[in-house]
Every structure is written in C-alpha cells, then in structure tokens.
CSV table of C-alpha atoms in Angstrom, one decimal:
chain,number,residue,atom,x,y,z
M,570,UNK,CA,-15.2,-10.3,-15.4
M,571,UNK,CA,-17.3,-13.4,-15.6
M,572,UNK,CA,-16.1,-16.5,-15.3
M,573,UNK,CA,-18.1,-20.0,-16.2
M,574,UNK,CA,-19.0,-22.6,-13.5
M,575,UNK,CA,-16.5,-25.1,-12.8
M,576,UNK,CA,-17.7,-28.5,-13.8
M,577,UNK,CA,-19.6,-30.4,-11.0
M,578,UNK,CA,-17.5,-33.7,-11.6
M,579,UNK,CA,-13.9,-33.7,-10.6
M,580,UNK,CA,-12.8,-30.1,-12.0
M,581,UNK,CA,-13.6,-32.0,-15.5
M,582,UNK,CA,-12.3,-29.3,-18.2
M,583,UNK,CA,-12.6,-26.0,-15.5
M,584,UNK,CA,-10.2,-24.2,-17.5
M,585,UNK,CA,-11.7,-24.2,-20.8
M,586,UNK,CA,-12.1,-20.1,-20.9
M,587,UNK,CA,-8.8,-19.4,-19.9
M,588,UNK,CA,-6.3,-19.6,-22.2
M,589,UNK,CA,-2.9,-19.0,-20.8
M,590,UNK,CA,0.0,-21.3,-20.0
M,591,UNK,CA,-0.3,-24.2,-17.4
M,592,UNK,CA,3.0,-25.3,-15.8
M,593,UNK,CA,3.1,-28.4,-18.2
M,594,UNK,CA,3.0,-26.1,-20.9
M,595,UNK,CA,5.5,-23.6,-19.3
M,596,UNK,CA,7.6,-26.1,-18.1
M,597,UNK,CA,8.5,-27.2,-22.2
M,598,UNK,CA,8.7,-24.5,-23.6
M,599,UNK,CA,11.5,-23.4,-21.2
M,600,UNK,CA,12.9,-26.4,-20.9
M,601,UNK,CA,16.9,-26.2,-21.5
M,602,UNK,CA,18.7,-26.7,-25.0
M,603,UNK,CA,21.3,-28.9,-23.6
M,604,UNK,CA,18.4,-31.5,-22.2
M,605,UNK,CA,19.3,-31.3,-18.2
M,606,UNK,CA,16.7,-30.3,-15.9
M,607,UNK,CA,17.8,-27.0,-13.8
M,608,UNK,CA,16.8,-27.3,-10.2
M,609,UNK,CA,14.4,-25.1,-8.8
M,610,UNK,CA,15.3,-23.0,-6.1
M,611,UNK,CA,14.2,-24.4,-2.5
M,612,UNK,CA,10.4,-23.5,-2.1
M,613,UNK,CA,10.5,-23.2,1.7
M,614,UNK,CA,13.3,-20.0,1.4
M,615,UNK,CA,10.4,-18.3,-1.2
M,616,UNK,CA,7.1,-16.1,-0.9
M,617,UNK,CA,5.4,-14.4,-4.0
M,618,UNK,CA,3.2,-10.7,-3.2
M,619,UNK,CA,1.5,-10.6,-6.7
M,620,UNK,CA,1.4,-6.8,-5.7
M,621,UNK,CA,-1.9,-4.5,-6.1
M,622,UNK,CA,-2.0,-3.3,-9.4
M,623,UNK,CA,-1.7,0.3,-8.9
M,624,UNK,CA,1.4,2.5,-9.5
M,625,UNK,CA,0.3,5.4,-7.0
M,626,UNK,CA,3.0,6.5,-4.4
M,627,UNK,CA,0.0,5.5,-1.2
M,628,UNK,CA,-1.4,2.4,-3.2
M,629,UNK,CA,2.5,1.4,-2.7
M,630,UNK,CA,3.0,2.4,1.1
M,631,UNK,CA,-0.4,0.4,2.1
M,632,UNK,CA,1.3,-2.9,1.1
M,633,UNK,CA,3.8,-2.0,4.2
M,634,UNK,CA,2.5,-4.2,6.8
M,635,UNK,CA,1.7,-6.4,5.2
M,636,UNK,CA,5.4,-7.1,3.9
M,637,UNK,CA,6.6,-6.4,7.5
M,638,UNK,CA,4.3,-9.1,9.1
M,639,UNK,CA,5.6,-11.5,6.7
M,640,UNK,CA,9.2,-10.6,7.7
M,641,UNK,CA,8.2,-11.2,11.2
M,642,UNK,CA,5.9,-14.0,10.5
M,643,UNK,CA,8.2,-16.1,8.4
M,644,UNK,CA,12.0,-15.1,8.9
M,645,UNK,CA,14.6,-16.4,6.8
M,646,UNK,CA,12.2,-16.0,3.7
M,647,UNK,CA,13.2,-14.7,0.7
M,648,UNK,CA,9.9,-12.0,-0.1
M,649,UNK,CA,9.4,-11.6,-4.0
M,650,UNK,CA,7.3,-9.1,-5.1
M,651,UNK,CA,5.4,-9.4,-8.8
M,652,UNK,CA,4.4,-6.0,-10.2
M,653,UNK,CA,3.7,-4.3,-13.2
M,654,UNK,CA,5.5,-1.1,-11.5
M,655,UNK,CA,9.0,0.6,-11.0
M,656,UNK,CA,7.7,2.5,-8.1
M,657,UNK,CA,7.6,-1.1,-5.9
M,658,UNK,CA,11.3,-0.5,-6.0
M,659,UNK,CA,10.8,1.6,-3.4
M,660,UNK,CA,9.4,-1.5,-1.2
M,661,UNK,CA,12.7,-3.1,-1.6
M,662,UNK,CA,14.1,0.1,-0.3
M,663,UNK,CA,12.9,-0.3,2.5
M,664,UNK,CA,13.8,-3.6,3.1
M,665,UNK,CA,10.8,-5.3,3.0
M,666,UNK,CA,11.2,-7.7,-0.3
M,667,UNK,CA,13.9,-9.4,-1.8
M,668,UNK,CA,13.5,-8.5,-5.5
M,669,UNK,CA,10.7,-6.9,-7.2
M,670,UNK,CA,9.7,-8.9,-10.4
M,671,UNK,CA,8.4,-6.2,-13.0
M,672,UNK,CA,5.8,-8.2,-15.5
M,673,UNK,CA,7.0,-7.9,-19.2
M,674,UNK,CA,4.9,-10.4,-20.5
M,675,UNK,CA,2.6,-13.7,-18.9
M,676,UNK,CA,4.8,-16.3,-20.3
M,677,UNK,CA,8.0,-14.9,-18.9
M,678,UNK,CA,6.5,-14.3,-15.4
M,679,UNK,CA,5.0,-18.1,-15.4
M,680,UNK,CA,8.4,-19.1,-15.9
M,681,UNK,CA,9.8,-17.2,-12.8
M,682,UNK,CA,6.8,-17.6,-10.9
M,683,UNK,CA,7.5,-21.6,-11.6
M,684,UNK,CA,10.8,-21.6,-11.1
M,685,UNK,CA,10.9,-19.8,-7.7
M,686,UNK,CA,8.7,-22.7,-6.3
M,687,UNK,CA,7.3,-20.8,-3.7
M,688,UNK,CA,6.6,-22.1,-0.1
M,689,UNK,CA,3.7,-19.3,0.1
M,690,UNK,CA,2.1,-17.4,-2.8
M,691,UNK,CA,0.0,-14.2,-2.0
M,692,UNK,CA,-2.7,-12.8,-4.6
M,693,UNK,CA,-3.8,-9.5,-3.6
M,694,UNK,CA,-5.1,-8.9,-7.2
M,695,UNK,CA,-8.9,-10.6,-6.5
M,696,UNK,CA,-9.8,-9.5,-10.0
M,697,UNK,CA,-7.2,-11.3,-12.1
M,698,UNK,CA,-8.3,-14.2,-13.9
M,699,UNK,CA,-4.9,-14.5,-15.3
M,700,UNK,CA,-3.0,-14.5,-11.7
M,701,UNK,CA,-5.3,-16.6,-10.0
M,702,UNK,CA,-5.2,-18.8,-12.2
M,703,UNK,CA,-1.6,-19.2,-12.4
M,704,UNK,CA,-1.3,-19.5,-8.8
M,705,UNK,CA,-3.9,-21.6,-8.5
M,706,UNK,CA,-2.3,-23.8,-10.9
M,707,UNK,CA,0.6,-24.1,-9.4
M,708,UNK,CA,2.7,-26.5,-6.6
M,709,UNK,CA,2.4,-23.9,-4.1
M,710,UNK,CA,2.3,-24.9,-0.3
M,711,UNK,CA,-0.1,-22.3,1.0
M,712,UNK,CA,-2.0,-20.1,-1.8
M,713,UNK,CA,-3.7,-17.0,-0.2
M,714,UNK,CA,-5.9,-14.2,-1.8
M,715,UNK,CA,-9.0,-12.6,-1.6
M,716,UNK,CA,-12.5,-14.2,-2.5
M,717,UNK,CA,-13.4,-14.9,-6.6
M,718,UNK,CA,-14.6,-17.6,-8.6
M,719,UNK,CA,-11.0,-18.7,-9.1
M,720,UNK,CA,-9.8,-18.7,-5.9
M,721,UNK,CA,-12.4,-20.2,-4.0
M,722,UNK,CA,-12.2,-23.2,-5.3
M,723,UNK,CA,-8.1,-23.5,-6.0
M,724,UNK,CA,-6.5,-21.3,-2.9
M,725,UNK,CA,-5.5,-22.4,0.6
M,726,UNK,CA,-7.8,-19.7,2.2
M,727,UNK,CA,-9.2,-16.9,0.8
M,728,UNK,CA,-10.9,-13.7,2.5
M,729,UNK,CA,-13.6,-11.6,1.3
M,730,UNK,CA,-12.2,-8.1,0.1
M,731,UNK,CA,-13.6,-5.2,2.3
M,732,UNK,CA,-14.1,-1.6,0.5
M,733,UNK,CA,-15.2,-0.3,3.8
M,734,UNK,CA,-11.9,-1.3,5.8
M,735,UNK,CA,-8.7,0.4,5.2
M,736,UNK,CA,-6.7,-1.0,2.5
M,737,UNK,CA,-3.6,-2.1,4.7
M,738,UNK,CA,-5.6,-3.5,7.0
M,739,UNK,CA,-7.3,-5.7,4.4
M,740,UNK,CA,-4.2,-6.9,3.2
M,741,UNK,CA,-3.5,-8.1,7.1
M,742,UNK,CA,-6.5,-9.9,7.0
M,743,UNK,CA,-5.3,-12.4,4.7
M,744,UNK,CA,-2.4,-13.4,7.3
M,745,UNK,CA,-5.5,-13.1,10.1
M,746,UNK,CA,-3.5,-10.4,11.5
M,747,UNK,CA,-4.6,-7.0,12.8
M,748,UNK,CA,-3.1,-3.1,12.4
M,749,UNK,CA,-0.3,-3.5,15.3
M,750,UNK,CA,0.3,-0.6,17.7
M,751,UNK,CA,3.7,1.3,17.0
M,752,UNK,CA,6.2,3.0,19.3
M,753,UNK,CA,8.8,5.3,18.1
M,754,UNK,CA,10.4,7.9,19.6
M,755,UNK,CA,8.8,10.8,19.1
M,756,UNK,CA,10.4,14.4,18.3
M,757,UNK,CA,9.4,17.7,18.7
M,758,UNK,CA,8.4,18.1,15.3
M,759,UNK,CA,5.2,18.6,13.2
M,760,UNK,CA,5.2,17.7,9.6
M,761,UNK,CA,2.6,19.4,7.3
M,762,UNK,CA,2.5,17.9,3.6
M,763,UNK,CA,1.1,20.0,1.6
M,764,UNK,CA,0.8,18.6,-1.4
M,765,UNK,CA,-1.4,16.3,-3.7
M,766,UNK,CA,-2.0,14.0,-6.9
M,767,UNK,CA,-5.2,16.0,-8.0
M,768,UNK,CA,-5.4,19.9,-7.8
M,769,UNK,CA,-9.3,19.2,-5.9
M,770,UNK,CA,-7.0,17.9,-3.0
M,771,UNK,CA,-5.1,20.6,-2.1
M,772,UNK,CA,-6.0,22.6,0.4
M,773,UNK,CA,-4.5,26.3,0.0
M,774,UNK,CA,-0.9,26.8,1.0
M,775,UNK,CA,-1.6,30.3,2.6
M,776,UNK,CA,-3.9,27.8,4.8
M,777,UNK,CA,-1.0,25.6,5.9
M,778,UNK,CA,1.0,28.5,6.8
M,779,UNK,CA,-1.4,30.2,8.4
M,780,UNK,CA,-1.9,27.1,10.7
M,781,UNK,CA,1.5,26.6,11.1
M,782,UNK,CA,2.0,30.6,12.5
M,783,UNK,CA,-0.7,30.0,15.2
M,784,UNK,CA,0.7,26.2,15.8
M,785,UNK,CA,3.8,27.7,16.4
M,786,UNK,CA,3.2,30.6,18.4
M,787,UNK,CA,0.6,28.3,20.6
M,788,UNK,CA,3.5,25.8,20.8
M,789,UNK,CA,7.2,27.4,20.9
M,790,UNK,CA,8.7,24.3,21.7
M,791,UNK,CA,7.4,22.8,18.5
M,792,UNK,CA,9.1,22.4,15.4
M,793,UNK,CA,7.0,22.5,12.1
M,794,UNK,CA,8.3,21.8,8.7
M,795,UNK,CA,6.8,21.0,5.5
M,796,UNK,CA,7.6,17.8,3.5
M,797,UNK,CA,7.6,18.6,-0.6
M,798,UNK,CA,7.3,16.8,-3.8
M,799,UNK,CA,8.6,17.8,-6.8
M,800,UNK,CA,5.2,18.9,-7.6
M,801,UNK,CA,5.0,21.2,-5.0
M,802,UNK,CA,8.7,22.9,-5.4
M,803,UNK,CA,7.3,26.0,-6.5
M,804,UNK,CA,5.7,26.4,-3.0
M,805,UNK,CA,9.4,26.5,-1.1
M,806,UNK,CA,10.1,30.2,-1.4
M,807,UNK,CA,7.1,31.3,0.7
M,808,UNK,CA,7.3,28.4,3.1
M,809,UNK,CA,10.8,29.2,3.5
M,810,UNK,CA,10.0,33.5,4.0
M,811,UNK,CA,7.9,32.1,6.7
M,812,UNK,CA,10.5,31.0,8.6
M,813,UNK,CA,9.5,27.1,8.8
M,814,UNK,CA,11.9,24.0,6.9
M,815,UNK,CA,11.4,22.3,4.2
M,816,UNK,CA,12.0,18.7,3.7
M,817,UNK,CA,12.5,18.7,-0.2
M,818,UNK,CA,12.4,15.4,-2.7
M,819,UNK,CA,13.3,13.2,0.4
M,820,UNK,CA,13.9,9.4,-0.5
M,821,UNK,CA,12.1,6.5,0.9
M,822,UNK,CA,14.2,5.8,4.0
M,823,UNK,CA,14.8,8.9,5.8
M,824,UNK,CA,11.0,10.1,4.7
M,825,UNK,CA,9.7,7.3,6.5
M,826,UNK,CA,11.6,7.8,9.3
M,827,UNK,CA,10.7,11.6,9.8
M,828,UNK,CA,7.5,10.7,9.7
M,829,UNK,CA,7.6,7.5,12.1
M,830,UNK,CA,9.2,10.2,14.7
M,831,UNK,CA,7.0,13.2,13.7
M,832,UNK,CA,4.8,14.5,16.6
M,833,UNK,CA,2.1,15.0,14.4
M,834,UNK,CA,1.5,15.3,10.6
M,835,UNK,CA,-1.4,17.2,8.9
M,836,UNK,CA,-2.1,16.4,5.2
M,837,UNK,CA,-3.8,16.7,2.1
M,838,UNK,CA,-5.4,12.7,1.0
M,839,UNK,CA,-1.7,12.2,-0.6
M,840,UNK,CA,0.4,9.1,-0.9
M,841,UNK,CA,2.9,10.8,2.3
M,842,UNK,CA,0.3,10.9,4.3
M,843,UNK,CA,-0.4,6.6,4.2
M,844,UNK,CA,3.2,6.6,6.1
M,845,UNK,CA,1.6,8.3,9.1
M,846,UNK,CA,-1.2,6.2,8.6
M,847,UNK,CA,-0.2,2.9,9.0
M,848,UNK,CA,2.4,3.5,11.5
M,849,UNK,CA,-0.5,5.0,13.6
M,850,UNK,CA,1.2,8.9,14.0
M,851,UNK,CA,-1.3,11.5,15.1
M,852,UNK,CA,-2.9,13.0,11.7
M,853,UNK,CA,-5.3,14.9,10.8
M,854,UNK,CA,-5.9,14.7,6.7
M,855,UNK,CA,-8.1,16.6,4.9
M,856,UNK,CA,-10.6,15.1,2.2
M,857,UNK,CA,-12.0,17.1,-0.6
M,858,UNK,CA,-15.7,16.7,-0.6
M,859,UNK,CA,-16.4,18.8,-4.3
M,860,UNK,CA,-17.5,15.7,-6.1
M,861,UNK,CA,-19.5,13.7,-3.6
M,862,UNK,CA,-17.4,10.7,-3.0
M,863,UNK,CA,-15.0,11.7,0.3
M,864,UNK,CA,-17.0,9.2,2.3
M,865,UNK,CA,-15.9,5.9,0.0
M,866,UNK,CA,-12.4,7.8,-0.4
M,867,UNK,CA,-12.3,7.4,3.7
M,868,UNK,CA,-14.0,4.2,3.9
M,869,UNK,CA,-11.0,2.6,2.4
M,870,UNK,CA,-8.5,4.9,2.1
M,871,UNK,CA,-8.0,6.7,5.8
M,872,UNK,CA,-7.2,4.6,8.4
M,873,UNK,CA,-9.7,5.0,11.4
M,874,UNK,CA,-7.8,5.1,15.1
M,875,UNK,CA,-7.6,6.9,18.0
M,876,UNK,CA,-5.0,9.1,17.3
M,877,UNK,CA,-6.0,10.1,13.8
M,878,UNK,CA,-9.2,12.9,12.7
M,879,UNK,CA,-10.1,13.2,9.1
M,880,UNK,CA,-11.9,16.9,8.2
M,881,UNK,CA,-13.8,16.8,5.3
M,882,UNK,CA,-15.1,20.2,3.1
M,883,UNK,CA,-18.3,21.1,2.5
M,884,UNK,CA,-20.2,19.2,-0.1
M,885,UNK,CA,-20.1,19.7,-3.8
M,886,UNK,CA,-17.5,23.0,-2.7
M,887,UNK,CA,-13.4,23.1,-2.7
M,888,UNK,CA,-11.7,22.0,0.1
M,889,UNK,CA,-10.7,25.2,0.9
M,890,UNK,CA,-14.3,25.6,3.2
M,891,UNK,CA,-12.3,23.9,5.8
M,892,UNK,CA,-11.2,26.4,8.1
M,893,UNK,CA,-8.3,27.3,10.1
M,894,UNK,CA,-9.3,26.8,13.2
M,895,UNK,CA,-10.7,23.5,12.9
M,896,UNK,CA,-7.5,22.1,12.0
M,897,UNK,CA,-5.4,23.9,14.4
M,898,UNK,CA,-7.9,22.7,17.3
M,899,UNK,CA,-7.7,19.3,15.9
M,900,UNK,CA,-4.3,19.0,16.2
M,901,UNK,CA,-4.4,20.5,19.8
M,902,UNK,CA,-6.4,18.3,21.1
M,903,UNK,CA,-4.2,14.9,19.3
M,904,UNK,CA,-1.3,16.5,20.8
M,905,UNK,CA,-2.7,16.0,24.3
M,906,UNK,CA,-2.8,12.4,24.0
C-alpha cells in the first residue's frame, strides 16, 4: 500500500488519504445520551496487542512470548488483545491476555481502543494503514510496532520487520528482548505430530511408525505417542495396532504442557509443532520442499537453536524422499544433549 508524504511543515493535513475516524470524531459520536462524560478506565492498568492478522493455529502460538514477556515485563497489566479471530481465544486460555477484542467493525473497535486508554499500545500489523493510524492517533504512552510510513513518524519506537528471523522472535524484538532459555522437567516421552494444514506437508504415517518401532526398540525406556487433530482421526486405528498412544483433540492447556515436558518431538511444519518451538524442546520438523519455497518457509517460520534440526525433501519431489533413517539419527543424536 502506498501512502503520500507527510507534509514537511508541522504534520500540516498528513492525514488527507486516510479516511477513518480520529478520536475527536469517535469521541462524539459515542458520546452518552444523558450528556455525562464516562471515565475512561485507568491507562497505566492497560496494554493493546493489535494481534497478527492471521487465523492459523502456529500464526497464533508465535505471539506466545511475546504475551509472556509482557506478563513479566509489566505485571499488574491488564493485556488486551485486538483480533479479527476466534482462535486468539485460545491465548486467553492460556493465560496470557485479559480479553480478546474480536473486530466487528472500525468504528466500534476505535471506540474500545479509546476508551481503554492504554498505557502501552503494540502494532504487530506493519501493513495496516487503518491500525497505525488509529494508534498513532491516539493518547497512548508508549506506541510500539514495526517500521512503515505511518509509524515512523507517529510511534514511540518502531523496529524493522525481519522475514529472515523467526516470527516469535521478531515480535520480541519490539520489547528489545531475546528468545529466553526454558527449563521444564522433562519426561520420558517422545511426541510425534503427525499431521498437517496442507496434504504437501505430510510426511507418510507408515513413516512415523516406522520411526517410532526403531525409536522404541533403540530406546525401551522411552515412551512415544502421537498427538492428533481432528484432521488426522482417521490415522488412530493403526497408530493404536502399533502399540504406541494417542493424544487425541487435546485442548490448549494440557497440549502445551505435554509438549513443554516432552523429551523430544518430531513434526510435520504444523501449528503443534510452534509449541516445541518457542519453548526451545528438542525437534526435528520436516519441511516439504515440492514447490521450491522450504527455505523462506524456514527462514521465518522454524526457529534456529541448538537443540532443534529441520530435514528438508528433495527439491520439486514430496516429502516423503526424506528417509527413515535420517530422522531416527537426528533424534539420537538431540537426545544426547
């Protein structure tokens, strides 16, 4: 989107192209019937996340940190998050955010963006003319987001957005904060997830369970179980005849915490598999490679560390070329570290 250049002189008329409320404007047409002036909740008990604005199950779990460094950064906040999303419910779930705003309309979210007066305001929506300029237009204290015509000359502090770093991580960069290390403790257990949003993702289940029979007969004292979707209830049956568990249709909470205490997990590039990543578990994820583009998928979408190994297919070919063995001595040799 292109936006004209602010005028050199004092910001004379730099908002001639946009076209949506102002808080003037807001603030009469919601003004109350009976005349009295409602008071505004306290701004230093309030922080706005204008989430990312995508409604993918990993797109959600990348804003974790971020939400938990702002618990620990500024306690006794109340965190609301604005998206356009039912599934940033499950955010709340976890205890990270206060209420989740869900957009109906840009009048009616100026109005509760106004009247929750908020101490800290956080854009992660660089492309946005609309909430930029909304927060930019606002009484906020401190108004962070990443780098645009907008924001650069109306935020606090802004940060250039990074497609090569991992998205989490460039979320943290807007608080000047850093992936932290995480120590949980650990089970016996290996968690394999199986599935994926795209069919080009999945690597064969006969694949995963042939893995699993040499994991576990390499490593008796290892537990392996498979974590399912409801997209992937029709492979339960033979996972079960294998002899290994299932973890079916978990909910938020106790998925995230099989995974923090999982030994290891190995995964398809699914939204699961972001839990393991930015809580740092061993993981090895495998990246399709038929259409050219794993390399950008990775760049911003698999977190680079130590204790994690992405496998990638052969070019232009299904991801099935990734064999057995690699990913069985892949997750040896994390589970000697």
């Amino acid at each position: 989107m292109h936006f004209p250049p602010f005028a050199r002189n004092g910001f004379r008329e730099p908002f001639k192209f946009f076209t949506a409320p102002t808080a003037e404007s807001v603030t009469q047409a919601y003004r109350p019937a009976d005349g009295k002036q409602r008071q505004s909740v306290s701004r230093a008990k309030n922080i706005v996340v204008f989430l990312q604005n995508r409604d993918f199950f990993g797109a959600q779990i990348c804003h974790i940190p971020l939400l938990e460094a702002l618990r620990k950064v500024y306690p006794g906040r109340k965190i609301h998050l604005v998206s356009k999303h039912k599934i940033s419910n499950l955010l709340k779930e976890l205890g990270l955010a206060d209420e989740v705003i869900l957009e109906s309309g840009k009048l009616e979210l100026a109005s509760r963006y106004f009247a929750l007066a908020p101490e800290i305001t956080l854009n992660l929506r660089r492309q946005s003319g609309f909430v930029n300029t909304l927060v930019g237009l606002g009484s906020v204290q401190t108004k962070i987001g990443f780098a645009s015509p907008i924001s650069t000359k109306l935020f606090t502090r802004t940060r250039t957005h990074e497609t090569g770093v991992y998205r989490a991580q460039n979320y943290l960069r807007l608080l000047d904060r850093a992936m932290e290390e995480t120590h949980f403790s650990e089970g016996n257990e290996i968690l394999i997830m199986p599935g994926a949003g795209g069919e080009h993702k999945i690597w064969p289940l006969a694949n995963y369970l042939d893995a699993a029979r040499v994991l576990s007969a390499r490593h008796p004292v290892l537990k392996i179980a498979f974590v399912l979707g409801a997209k992937e209830k029709g492979m339960r049956q033979a996972i079960e005849q294998s002899g290994f568990a299932v973890y079916d249709n978990l909910e938020i909470r106790p998925l995230v915490e099989k995974v923090k205490r999982a030994k290891c997990v190995i995964a398809n590039d699914c939204g699961p598999s972001h839990i393991a990543q930015v809580y740092k578990k061993r993981s090895v994820i495998l990246y399709s490679d038929e259409s050219y583009t794993a390399q950008g998928t990775i760049d911003e979408w698999f977190h680079k560390h130590d204790r994690a190994v992405a496998l990638i297919g052969e070019a232009g070919a299904p991801i099935d070329t990734i064999p057995v063995t690699e990913v069985v001595a892949n997750v040896e040799q994390l589970l000697c570290c």
